[in-house]
GROMACS .gro file of C-alpha atoms in nm:
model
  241
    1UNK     CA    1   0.000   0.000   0.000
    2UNK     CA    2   0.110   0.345  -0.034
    3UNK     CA    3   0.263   0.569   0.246
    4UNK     CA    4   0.052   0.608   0.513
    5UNK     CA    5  -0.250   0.479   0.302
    6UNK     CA    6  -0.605   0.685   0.433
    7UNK     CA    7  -0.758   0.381   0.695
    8UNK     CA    8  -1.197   0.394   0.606
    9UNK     CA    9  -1.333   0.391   0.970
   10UNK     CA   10  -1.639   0.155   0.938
   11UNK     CA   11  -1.850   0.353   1.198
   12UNK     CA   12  -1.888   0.619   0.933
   13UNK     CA   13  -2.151   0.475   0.708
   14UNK     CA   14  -2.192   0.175   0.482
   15UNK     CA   15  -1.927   0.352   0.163
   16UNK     CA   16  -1.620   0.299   0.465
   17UNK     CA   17  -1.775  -0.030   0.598
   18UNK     CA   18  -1.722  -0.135   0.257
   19UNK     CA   19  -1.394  -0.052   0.233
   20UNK     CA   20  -1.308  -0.155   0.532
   21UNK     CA   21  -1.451  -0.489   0.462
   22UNK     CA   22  -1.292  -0.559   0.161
   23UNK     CA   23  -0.921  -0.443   0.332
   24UNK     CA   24  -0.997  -0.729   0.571
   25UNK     CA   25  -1.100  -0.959   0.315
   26UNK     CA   26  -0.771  -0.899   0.137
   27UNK     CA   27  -0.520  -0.911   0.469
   28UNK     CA   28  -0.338  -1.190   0.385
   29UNK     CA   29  -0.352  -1.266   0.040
   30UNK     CA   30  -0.178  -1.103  -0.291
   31UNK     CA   31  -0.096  -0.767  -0.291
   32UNK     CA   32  -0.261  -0.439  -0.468
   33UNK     CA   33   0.055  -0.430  -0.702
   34UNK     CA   34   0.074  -0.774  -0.766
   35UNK     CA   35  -0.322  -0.767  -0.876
   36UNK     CA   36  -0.201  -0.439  -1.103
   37UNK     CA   37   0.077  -0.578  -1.238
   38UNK     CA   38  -0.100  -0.895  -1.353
   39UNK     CA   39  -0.129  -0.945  -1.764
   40UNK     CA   40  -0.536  -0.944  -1.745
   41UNK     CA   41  -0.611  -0.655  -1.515
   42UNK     CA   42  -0.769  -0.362  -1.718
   43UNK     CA   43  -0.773  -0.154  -1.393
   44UNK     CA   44  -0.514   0.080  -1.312
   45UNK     CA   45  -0.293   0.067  -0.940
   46UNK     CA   46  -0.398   0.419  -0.806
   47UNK     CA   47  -0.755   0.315  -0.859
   48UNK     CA   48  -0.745  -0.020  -0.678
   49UNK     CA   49  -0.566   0.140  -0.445
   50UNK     CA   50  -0.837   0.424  -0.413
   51UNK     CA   51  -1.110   0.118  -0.418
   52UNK     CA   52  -0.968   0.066  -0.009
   53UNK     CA   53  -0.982   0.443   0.072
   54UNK     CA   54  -1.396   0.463   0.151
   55UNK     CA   55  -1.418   0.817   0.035
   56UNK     CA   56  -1.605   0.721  -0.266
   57UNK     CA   57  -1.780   0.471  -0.455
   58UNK     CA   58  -1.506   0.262  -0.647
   59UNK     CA   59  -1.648   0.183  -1.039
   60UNK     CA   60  -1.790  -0.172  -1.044
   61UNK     CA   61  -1.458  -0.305  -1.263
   62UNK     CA   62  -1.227  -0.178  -1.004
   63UNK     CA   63  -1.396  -0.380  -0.715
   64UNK     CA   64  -1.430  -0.663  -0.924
   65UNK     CA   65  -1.077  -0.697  -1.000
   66UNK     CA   66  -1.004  -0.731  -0.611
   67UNK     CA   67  -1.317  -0.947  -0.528
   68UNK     CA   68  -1.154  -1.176  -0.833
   69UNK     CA   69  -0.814  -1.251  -0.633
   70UNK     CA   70  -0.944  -1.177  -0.286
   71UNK     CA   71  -1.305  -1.337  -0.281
   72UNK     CA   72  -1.312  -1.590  -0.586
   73UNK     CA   73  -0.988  -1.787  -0.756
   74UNK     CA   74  -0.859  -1.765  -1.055
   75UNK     CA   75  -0.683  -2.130  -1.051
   76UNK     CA   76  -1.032  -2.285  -1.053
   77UNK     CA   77  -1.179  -2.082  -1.356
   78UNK     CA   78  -1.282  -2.232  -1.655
   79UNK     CA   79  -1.162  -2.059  -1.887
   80UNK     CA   80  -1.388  -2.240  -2.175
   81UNK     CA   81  -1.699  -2.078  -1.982
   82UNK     CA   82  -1.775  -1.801  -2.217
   83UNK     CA   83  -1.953  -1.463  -2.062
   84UNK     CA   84  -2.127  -1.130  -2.221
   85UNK     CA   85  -2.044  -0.946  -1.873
   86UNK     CA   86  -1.736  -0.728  -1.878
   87UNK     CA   87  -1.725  -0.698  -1.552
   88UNK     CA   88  -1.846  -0.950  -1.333
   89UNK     CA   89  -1.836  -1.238  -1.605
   90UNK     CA   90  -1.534  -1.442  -1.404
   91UNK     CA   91  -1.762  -1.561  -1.133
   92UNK     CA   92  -1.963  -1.752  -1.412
   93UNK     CA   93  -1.626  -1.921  -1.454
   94UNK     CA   94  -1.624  -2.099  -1.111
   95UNK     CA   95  -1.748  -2.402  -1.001
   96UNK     CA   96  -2.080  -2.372  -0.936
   97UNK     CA   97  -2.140  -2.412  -0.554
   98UNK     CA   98  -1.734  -2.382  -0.459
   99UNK     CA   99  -1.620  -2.153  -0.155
  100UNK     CA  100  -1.523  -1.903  -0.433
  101UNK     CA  101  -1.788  -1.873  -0.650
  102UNK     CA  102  -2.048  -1.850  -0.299
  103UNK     CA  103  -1.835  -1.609  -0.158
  104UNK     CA  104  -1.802  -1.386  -0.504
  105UNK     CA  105  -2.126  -1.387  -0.552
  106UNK     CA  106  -2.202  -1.234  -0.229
  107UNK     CA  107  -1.915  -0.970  -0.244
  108UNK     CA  108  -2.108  -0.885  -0.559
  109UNK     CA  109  -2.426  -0.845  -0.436
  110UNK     CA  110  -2.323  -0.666  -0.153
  111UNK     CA  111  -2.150  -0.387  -0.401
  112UNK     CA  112  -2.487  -0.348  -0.646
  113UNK     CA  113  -2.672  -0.313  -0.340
  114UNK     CA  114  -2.392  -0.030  -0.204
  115UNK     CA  115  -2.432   0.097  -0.559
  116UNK     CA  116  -2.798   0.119  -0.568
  117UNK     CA  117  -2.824   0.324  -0.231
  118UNK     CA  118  -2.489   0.546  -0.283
  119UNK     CA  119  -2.716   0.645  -0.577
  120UNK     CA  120  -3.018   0.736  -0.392
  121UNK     CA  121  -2.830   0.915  -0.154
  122UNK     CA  122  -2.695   1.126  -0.416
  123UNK     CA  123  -3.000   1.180  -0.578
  124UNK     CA  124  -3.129   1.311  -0.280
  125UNK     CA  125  -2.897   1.557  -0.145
  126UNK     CA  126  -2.901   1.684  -0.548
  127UNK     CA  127  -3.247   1.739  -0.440
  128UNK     CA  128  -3.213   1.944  -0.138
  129UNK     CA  129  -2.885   2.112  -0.265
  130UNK     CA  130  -2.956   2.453  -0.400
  131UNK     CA  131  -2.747   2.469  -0.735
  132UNK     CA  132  -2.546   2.786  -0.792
  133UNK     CA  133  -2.595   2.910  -1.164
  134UNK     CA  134  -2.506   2.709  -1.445
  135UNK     CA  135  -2.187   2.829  -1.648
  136UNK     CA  136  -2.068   2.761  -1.980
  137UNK     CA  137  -1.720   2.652  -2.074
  138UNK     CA  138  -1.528   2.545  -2.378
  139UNK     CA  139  -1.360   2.210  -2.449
  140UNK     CA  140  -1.044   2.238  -2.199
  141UNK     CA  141  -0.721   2.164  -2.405
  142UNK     CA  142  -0.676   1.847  -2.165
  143UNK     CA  143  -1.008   1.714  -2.345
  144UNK     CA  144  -0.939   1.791  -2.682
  145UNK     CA  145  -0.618   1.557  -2.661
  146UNK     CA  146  -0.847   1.271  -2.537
  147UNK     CA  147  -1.046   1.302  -2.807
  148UNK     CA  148  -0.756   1.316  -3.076
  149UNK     CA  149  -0.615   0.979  -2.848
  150UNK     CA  150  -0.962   0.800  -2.885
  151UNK     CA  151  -0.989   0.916  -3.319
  152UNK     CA  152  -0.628   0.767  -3.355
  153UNK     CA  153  -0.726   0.448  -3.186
  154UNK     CA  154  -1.047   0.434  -3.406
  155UNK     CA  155  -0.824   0.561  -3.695
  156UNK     CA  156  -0.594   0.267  -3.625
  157UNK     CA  157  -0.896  -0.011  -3.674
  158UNK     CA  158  -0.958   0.128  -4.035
  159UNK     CA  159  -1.308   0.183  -3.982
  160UNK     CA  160  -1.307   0.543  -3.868
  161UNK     CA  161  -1.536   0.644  -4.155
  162UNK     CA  162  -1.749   0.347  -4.073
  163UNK     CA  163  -1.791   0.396  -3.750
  164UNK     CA  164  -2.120   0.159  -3.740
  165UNK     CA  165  -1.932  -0.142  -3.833
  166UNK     CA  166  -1.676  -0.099  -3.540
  167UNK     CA  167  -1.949   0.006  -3.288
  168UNK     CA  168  -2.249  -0.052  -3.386
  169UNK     CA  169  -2.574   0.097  -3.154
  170UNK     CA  170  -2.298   0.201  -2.908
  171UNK     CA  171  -2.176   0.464  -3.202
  172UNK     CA  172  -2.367   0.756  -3.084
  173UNK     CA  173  -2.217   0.730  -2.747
  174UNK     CA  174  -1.849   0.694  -2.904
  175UNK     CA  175  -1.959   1.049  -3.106
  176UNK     CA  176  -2.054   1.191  -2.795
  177UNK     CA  177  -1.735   1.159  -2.694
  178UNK     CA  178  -1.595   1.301  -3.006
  179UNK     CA  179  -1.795   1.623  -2.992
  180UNK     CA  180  -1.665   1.682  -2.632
  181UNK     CA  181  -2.010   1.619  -2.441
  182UNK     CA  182  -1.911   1.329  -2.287
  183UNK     CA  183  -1.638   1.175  -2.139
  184UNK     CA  184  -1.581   0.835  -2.110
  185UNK     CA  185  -1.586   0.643  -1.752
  186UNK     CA  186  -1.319   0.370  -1.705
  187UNK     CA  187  -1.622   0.082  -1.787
  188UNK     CA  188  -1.628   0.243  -2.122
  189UNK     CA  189  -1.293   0.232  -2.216
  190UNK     CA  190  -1.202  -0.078  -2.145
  191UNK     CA  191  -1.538  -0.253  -2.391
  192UNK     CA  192  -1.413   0.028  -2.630
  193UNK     CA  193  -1.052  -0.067  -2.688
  194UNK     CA  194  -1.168  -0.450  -2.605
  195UNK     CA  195  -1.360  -0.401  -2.945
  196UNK     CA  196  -1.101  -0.181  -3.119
  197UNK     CA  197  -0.841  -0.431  -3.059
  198UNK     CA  198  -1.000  -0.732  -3.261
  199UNK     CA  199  -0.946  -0.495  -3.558
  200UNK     CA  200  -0.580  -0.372  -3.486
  201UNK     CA  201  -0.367  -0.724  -3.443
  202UNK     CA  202  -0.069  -0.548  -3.274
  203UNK     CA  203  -0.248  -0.295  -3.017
  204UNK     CA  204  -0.121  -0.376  -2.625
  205UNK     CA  205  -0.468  -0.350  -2.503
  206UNK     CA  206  -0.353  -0.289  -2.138
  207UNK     CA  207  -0.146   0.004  -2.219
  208UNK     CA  208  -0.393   0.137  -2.434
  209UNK     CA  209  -0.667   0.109  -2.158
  210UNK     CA  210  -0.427   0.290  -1.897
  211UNK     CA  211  -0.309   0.550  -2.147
  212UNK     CA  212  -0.669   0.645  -2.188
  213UNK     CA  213  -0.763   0.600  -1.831
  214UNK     CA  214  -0.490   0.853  -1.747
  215UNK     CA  215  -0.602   1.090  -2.040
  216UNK     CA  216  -1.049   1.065  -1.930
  217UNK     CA  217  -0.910   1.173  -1.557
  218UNK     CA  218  -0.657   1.432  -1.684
  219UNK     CA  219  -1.000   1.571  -1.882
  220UNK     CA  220  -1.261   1.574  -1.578
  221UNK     CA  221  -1.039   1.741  -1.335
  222UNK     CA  222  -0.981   2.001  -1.615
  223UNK     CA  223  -1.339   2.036  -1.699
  224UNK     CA  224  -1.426   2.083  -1.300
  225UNK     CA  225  -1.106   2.358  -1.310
  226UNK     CA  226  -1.278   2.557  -1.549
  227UNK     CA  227  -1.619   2.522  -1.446
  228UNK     CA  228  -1.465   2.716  -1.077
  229UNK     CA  229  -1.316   2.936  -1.310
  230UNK     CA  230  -1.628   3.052  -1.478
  231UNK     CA  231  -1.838   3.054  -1.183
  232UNK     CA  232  -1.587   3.258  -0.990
  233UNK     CA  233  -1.583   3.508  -1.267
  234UNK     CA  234  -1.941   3.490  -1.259
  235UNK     CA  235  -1.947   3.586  -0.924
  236UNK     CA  236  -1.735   3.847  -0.939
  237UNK     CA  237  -1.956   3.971  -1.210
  238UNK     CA  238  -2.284   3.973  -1.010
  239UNK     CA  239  -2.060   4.111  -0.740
  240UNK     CA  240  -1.990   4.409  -0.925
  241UNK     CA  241  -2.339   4.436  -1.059
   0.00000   0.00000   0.00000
């Protein structure tokens, strides 16, 4: 773990009960970096890492990847059991009714039920929270060279101008991202270069999946910098009005 890693205190709610939960579950047994260095995780060290903190819900790959070393076992996957799920598709892989697939299954339930009520939670205080005015902002520089990194892997697949082909229904959300409305979470990168990479033979998928990673974070902490720039300016505005 990190230097004086931040310790979730499970009195504080279910989010750090969670965390703390899933620190016990792991005393013991292979490490954060080993899990991160490990040819088939998609999920990056700081994230794993930040999975164990409690200050926020992790994304659903990032717990998975622990609950997949920690909770299941990878020796007794079967790896001719064949899944649609991104995410959560390794449990199918387990013996039916072994310690690992019971116990996975749990730790998985126990997340989409975290999941479900850290969502209504925040849905609620979005409720009662007065929001200050909205403000308008261009595409931060930091966003523009995600999208150029995302074109140049679609670029790379030869199907750029076919977009359809490569994504198919999920092609509007892939030109969201484009036009700079959205960007993409960490779930979303990893199917989208998963599905580039059948189409470029020599792509390292894992790099590719961290390089992008690194480049959607990079983009939402610059979009949330200029939104406080605008709304201070705003404010100083109205201040002077």
């Amino acid at each position: 773990m990190p230097a004086r890693p931040r310790i979730p205190d499970p009195r504080k709610g279910a989010l750090e009960k969670f965390a703390f939960d899933l620190r016990q579950l792991g005393a013991g047994k292979v490490a954060v970096s080993w899990i991160a260095s490990q040819e088939d995780t998609e999920v990056s060290r700081p994230a794993l890492y930040a999975a164990l903190s409690g200050t926020r819900l992790p994304q659903g790959m990032t717990v998975s990847t622990l609950l997949r070393w920690w909770a299941g076992n990878p020796d007794e996957e079967n790896p001719d059991v064949r899944s649609r799920d991104p995410i959560w598709g390794w449990i199918q892989r387990l013996p039916a009714g072994s310690d690992a697939h019971t116990q996975a299954t749990e730790w998985k339930q126990r997340y989409l039920r975290l999941s479900r009520d850290e969502s209504k939670r925040r849905s609620a205080k979005n409720r009662a929270w007065k929001p200050t005015p909205p403000v308008q902002i261009d595409t931060p520089r930091e966003q523009h060279l995600l999208i150029e990194q995302i074109k140049d892997l679609i670029e790379r697949t030869g199907l750029s101008q076919d977009m359809w082909l490569l994504f198919g229904p999920e092609t509007l959300r892939i030109e969201r991202y484009l036009s700079g409305r959205v960007i993409p979470d960490d779930v979303s990168i990893f199917q989208d270069v998963k599905r580039c990479a059948e189409f470029i033979p020599d792509l390292h998928r894992k790099e590719e999946t961290y390089r992008l990673y690194a480049a959607a974070e990079i983009a939402r902490r610059a979009r949330v910098r200029e939104r406080r720039i605008a709304r201070n300016a705003s404010s100083a505005r109205r201040g002077r009005g």
